Short mmCIF file of C-alpha atoms in Angstrom, two decimals:
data_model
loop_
_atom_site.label_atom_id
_atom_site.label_comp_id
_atom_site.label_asym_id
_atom_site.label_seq_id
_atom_site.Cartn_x
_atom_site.Cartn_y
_atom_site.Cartn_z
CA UNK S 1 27.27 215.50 308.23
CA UNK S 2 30.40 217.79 307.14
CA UNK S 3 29.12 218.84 303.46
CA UNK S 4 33.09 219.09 302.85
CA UNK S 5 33.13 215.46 303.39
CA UNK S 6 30.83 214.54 300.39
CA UNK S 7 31.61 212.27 297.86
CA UNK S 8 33.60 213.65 294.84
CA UNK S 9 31.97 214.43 292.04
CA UNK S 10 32.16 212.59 289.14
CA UNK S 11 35.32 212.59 286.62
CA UNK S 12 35.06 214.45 283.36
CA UNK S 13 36.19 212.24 280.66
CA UNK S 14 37.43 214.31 277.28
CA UNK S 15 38.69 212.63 274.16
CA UNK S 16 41.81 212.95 273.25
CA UNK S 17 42.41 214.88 269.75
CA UNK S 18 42.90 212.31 267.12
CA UNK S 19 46.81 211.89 265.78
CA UNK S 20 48.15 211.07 262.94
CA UNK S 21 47.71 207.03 262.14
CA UNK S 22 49.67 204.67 262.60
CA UNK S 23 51.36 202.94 259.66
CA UNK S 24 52.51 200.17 261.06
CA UNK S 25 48.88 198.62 262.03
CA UNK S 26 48.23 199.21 258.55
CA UNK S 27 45.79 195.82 257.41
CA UNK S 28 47.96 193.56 255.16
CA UNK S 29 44.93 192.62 253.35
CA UNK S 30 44.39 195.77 251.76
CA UNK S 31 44.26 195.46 248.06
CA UNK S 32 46.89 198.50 246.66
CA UNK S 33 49.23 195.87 247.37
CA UNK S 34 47.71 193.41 244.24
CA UNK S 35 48.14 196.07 242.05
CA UNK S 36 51.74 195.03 240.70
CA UNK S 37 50.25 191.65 240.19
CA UNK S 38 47.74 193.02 237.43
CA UNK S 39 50.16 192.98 234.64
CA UNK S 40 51.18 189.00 235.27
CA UNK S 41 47.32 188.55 234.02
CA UNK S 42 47.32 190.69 231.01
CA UNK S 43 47.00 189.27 228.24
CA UNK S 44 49.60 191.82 226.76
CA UNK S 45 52.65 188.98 226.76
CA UNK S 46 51.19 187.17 224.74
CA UNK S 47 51.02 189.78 221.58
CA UNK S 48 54.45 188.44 220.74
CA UNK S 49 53.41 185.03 220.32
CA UNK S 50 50.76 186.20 217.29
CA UNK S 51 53.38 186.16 214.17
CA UNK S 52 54.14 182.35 215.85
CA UNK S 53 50.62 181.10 215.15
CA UNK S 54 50.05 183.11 211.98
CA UNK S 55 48.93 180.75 209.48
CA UNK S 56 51.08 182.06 206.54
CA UNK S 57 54.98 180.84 207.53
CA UNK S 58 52.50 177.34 207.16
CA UNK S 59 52.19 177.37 203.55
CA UNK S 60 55.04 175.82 201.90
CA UNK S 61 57.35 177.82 199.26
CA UNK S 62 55.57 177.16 196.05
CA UNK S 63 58.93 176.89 193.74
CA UNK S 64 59.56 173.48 195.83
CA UNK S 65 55.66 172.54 195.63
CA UNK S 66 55.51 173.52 191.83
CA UNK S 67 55.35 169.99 189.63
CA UNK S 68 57.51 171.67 186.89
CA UNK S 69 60.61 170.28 188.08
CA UNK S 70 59.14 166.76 189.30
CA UNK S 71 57.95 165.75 186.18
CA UNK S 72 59.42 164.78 183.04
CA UNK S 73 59.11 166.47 180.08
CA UNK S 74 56.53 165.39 177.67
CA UNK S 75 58.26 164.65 173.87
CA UNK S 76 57.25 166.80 171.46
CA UNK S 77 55.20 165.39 168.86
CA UNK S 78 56.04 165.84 165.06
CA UNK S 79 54.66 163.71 163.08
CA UNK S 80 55.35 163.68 159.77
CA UNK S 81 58.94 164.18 160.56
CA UNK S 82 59.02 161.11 163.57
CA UNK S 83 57.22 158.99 160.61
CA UNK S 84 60.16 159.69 158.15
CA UNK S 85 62.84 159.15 161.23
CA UNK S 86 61.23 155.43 161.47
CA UNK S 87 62.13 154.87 158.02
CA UNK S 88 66.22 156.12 159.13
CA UNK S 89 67.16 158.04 156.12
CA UNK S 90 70.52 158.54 157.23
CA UNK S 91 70.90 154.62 156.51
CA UNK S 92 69.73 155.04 152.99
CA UNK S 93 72.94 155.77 151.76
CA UNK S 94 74.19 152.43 152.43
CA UNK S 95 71.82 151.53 149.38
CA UNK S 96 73.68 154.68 147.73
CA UNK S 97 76.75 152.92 148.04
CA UNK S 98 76.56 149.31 147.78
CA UNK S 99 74.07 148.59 145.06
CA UNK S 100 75.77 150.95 142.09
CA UNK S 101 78.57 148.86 143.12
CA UNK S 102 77.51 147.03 140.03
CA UNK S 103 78.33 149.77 137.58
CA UNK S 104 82.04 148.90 138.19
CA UNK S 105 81.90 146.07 135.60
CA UNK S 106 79.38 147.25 133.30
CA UNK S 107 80.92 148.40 130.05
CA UNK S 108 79.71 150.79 128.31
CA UNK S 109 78.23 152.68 130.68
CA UNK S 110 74.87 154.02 129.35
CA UNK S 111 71.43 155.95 130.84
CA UNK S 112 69.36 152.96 130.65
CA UNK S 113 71.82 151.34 133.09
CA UNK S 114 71.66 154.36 135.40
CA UNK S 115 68.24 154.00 135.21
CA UNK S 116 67.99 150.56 136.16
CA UNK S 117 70.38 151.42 138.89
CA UNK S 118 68.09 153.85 140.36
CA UNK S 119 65.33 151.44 140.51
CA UNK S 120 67.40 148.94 142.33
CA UNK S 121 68.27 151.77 144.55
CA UNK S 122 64.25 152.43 144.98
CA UNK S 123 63.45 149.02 145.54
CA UNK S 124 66.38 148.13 148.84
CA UNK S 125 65.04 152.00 149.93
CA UNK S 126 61.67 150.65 150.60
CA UNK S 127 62.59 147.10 151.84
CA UNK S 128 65.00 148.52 154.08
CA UNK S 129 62.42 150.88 155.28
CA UNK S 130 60.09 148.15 156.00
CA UNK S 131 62.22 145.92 157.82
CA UNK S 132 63.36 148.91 160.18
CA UNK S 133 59.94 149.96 161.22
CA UNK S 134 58.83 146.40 161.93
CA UNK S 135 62.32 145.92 163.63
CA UNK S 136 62.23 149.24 166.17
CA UNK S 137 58.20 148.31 166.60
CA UNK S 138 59.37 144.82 168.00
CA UNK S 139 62.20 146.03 170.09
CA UNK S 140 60.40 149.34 171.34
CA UNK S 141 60.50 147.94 175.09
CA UNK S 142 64.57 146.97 174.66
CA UNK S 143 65.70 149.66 173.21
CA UNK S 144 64.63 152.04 175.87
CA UNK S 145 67.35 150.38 178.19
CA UNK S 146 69.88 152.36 175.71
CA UNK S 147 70.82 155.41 176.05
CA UNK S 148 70.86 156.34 172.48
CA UNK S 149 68.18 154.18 170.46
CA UNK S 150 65.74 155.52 173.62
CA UNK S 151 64.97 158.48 171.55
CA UNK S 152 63.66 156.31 168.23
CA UNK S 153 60.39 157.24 167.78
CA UNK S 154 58.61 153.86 169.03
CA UNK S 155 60.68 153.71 172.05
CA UNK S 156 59.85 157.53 173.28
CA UNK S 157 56.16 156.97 172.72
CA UNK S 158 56.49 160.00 170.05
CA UNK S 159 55.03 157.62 167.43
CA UNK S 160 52.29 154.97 168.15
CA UNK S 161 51.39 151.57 167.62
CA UNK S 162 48.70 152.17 165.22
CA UNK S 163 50.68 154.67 163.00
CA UNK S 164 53.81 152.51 162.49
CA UNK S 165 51.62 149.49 161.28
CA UNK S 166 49.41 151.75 159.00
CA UNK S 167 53.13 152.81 157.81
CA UNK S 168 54.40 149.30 157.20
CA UNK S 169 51.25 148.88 155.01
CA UNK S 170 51.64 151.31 153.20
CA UNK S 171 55.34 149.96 152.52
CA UNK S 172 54.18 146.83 151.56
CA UNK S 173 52.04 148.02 149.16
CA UNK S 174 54.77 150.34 147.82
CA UNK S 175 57.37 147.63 147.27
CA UNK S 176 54.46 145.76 145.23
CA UNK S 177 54.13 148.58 142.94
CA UNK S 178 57.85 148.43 142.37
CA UNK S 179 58.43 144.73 141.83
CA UNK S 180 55.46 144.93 139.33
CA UNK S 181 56.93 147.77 137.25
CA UNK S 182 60.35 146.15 136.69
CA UNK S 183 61.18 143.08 134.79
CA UNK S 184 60.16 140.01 135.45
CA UNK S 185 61.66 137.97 138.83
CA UNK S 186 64.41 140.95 138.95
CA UNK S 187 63.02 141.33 142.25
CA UNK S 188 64.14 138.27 144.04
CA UNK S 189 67.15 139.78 145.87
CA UNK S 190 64.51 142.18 147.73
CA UNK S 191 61.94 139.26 148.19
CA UNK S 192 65.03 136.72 149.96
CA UNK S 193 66.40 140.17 152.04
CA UNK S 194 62.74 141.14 153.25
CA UNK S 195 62.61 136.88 154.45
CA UNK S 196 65.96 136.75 156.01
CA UNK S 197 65.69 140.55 157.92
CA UNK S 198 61.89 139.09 159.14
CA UNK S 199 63.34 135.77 160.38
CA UNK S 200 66.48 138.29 161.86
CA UNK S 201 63.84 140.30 163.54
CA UNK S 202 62.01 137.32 164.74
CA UNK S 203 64.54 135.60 166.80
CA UNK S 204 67.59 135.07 164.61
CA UNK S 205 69.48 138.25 165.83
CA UNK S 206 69.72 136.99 169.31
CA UNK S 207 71.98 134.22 168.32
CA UNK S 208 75.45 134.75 168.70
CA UNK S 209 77.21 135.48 165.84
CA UNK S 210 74.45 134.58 163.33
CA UNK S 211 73.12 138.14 163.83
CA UNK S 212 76.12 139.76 162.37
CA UNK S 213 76.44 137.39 159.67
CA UNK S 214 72.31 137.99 158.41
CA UNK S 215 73.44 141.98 158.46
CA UNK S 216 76.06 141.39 156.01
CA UNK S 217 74.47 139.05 153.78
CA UNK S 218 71.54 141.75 153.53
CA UNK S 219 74.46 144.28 151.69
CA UNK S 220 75.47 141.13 149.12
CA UNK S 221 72.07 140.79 148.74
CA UNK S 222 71.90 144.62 147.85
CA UNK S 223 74.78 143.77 144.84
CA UNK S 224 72.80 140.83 143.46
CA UNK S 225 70.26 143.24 143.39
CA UNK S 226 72.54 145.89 140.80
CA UNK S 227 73.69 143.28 139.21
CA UNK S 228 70.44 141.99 138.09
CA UNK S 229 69.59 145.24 137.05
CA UNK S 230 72.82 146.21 134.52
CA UNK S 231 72.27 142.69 133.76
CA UNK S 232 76.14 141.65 134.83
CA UNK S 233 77.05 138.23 136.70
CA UNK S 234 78.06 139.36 140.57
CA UNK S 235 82.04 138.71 141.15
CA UNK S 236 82.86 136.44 143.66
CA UNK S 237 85.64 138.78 145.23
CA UNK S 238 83.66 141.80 144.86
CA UNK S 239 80.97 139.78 146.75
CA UNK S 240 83.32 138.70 149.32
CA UNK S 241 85.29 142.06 149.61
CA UNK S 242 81.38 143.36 150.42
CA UNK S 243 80.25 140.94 152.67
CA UNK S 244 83.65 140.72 155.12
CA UNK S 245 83.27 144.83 154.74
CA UNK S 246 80.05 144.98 156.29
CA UNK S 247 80.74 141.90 158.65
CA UNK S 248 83.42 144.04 160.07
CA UNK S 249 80.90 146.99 160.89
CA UNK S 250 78.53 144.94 161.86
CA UNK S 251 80.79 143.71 164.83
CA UNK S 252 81.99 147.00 165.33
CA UNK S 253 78.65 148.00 166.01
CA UNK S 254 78.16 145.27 168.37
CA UNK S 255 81.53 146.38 170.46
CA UNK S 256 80.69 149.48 170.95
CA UNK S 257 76.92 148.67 172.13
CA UNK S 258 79.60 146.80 174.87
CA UNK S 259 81.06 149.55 175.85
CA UNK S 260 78.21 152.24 175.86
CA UNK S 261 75.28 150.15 177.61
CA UNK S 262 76.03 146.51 178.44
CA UNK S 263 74.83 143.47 177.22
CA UNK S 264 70.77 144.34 178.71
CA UNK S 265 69.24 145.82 175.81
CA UNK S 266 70.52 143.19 172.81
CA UNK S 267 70.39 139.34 174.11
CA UNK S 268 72.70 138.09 171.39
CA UNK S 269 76.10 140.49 173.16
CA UNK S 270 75.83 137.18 175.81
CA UNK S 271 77.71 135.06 173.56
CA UNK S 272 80.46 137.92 172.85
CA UNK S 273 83.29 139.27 174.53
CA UNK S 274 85.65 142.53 174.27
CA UNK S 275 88.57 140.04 173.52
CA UNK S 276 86.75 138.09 171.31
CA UNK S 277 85.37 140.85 169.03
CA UNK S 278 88.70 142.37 169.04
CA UNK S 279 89.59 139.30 167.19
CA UNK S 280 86.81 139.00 165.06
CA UNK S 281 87.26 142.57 163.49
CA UNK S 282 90.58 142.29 162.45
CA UNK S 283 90.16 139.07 161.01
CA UNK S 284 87.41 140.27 158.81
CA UNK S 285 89.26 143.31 158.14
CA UNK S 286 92.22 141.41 157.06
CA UNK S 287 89.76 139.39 154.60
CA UNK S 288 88.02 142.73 153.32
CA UNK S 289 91.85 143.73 151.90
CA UNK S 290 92.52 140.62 150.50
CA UNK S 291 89.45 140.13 148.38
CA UNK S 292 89.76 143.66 147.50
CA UNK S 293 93.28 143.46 146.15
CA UNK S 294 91.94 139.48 144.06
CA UNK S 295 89.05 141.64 143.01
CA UNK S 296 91.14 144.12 141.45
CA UNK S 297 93.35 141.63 140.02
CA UNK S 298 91.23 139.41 138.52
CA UNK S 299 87.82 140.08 138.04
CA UNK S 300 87.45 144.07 137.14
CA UNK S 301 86.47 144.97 134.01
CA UNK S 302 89.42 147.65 133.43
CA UNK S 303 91.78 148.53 130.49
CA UNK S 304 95.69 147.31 131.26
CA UNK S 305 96.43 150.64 132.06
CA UNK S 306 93.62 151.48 134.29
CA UNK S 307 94.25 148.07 135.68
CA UNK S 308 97.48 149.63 137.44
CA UNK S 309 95.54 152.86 138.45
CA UNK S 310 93.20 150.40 140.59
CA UNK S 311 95.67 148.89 142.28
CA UNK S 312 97.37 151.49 143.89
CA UNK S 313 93.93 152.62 145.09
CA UNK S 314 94.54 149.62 147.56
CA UNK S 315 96.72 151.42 149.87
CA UNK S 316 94.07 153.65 150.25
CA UNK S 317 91.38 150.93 151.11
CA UNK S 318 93.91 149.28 153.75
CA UNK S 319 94.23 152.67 155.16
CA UNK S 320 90.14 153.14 155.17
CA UNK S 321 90.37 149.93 157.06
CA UNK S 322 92.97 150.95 159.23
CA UNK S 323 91.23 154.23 160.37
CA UNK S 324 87.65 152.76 161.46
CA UNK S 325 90.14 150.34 163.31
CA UNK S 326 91.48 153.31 164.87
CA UNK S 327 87.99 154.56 165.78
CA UNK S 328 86.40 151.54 167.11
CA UNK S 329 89.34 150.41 169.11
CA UNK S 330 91.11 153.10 170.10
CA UNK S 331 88.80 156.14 170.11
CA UNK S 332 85.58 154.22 171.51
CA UNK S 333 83.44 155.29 168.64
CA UNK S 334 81.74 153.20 165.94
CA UNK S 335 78.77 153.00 167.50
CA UNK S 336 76.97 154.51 163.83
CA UNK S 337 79.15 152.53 161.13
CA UNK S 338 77.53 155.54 158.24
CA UNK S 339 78.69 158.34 160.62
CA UNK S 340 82.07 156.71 161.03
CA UNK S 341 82.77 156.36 157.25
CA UNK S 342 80.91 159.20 155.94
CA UNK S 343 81.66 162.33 159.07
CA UNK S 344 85.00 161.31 159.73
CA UNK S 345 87.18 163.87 158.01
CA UNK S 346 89.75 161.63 157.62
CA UNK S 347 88.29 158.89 156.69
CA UNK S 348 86.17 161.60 154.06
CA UNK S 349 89.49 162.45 152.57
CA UNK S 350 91.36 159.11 151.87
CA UNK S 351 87.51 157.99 150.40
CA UNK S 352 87.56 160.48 148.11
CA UNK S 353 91.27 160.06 147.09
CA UNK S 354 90.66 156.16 146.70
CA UNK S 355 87.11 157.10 144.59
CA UNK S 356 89.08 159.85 142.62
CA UNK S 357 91.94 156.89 141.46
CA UNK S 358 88.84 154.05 140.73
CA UNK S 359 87.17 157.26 138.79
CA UNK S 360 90.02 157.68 136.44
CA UNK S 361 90.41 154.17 135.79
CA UNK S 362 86.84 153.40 134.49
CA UNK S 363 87.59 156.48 132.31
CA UNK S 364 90.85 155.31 131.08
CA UNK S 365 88.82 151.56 130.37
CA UNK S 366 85.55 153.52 128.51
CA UNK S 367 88.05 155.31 126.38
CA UNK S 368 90.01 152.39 124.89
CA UNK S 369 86.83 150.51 124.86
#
């Protein structure tokens, strides 16, 4: 056997150096990729979204949660001075006016008759008083439909129940005290005023008409009064110039109540009409300067020379009457028949003219008396 011809050895294997890797057989499921995803799952974002849930834009403004402007403002009590506005002293000079009315045909003139004047005065003060408070404390609930008599006293709530009827007590006992200290049954114009304002405040001054009528017989009733006190018979023009006077305001009163707030708050402005007061007011004011003139002609108790003083104070009267005319129709106003005569400059001057003529003719009469 040829050695030569053996079988070859065996083949040496050798590894091959390692080379660099490949890249592209990279696994895909390596997790370096993921890394980008990592900021998707923070909870970073969602910093922004902390002023959005932050409980203080919740809580509402408090100058729209504050009960200041919501609520109504609670009337300030005062009362002594809400008491004395029940009794309306800015009507008492209607006793002022109307009861010394009397004086005009007393002759001589003397203090006792001043005096007895005064009481007069005293006595209508009270009554009138009295019939006001029982009148607002009956009407509280009406007249806060009206934009002025809202504000009385009763009708604000400023002044209770229980004080205005210890008040009208104490009234009643007042005006006892008076009619006892004067003379005998002297009284009986107050007694038949306190009946008729009562049955007024009762019912009566919802009737058409009748209302007005009852206000004005309340200021004759004021002149009987004086009368009886100077102890002089009442004129029957005076008495008639008096009553159409206060008739007039009286309706006057009731048209501008028209105009301001309706019929709602006073039942008896049902049975009247613009038109028809219109009417009514003239015609009474027509009546006042009539009576006034006969008055002056026939009944007062003046000297023939102050006789002709007093009667060309009439032109002044018609032009009195003219004016609140002028105001209630024309100028909307009327509404307070005192303001009207007594704050109107106008009317203030031509009063005071007319007073200043009637002035010098009692003095020219108490001279030649």
């Amino acid at each position: 056997m040829d050695i030569t011809q053996s079988s070859p050895a065996p083949a040496r294997v050798t590894a091959a150096p390692p080379g660099p890797p490949d890249l592209s057989t990279a696994p895909t499921t390596s997790p370096v990729p993921t890394i980008p995803l990592a900021p998707t799952t923070s909870p970073a974002p969602t910093i922004p979204l902390a002023p959005t849930t932050s409980p203080a834009p919740t809580n509402p403004p408090v100058p729209t949660t504050s009960p200041v402007p919501t609520t109504s403002p609670v009337p300030r009590r005062r009362p002594a001075r809400d008491l004395l506005t029940l009794l309306r002293p800015g009507q008492w000079v209607k006793n002022l006016v109307v009861v010394p009315l009397a004086l005009l045909d007393t002759r001589p003139l003397n203090p006792a008759g001043f005096a007895h004047i005064a009481w007069a005065v005293l006595g209508f003060t009270l009554a009138s008083g009295l019939v006001y408070v029982v009148n607002d404390l009956a009407d509280r609930a009406r007249d806060r439909l009206h934009p002025v008599k809202r504000h009385r006293p009763l009708a604000s709530g400023r002044v209770g129940t229980g004080a205005a009827v210890t008040l009208i007590c104490l009234l009643v006992l007042s005006l006892l005290g008076w009619a006892a200290a004067g003379a005998p049954w002297q009284w009986w114009p107050t007694a038949l005023y306190l009946l008729v304002s009562l049955a007024y405040t009762q019912g009566l001054k919802h009737v058409p008409l009748v209302d007005a009528f009852i206000v004005a017989t309340g200021f004759v009733l004021r002149l009987a009064q004086g009368s009886l006190a100077v102890g002089q018979p009442v004129s029957e023009w005076l008495a008639l110039c008096v009553f159409s006077l206060c008739l007039m305001l009286a309706l006057g009163k009731r048209r501008h109540e028209m105009t301001a707030a309706g019929r709602a708050h006073r039942p008896a402005l049902r049975g009247y009409t613009l038109a028809f007061l219109d009417h009514l007011v003239v015609l009474v004011a027509v009546l006042t300067a009539v009576s006034y003139v006969l008055y002056v002609r026939d009944d007062a108790v003046f000297a023939t020379g102050a006789q002709l003083v007093t009667l060309l104070s009439a032109p002044f009267a018609v032009f009195g009457l003219a004016r609140y005319l002028q105001v209630l129709l024309v100028e909307d106003g009327g509404g307070n028949p005192v303001h009207a005569l007594f704050r109107d400059r106008t009317m203030l001057v031509n009063s005071g003219l007319w007073a200043l003529l009637v002035a010098v003719a009692l003095f020219l009469s108490h001279r030649s008396a």
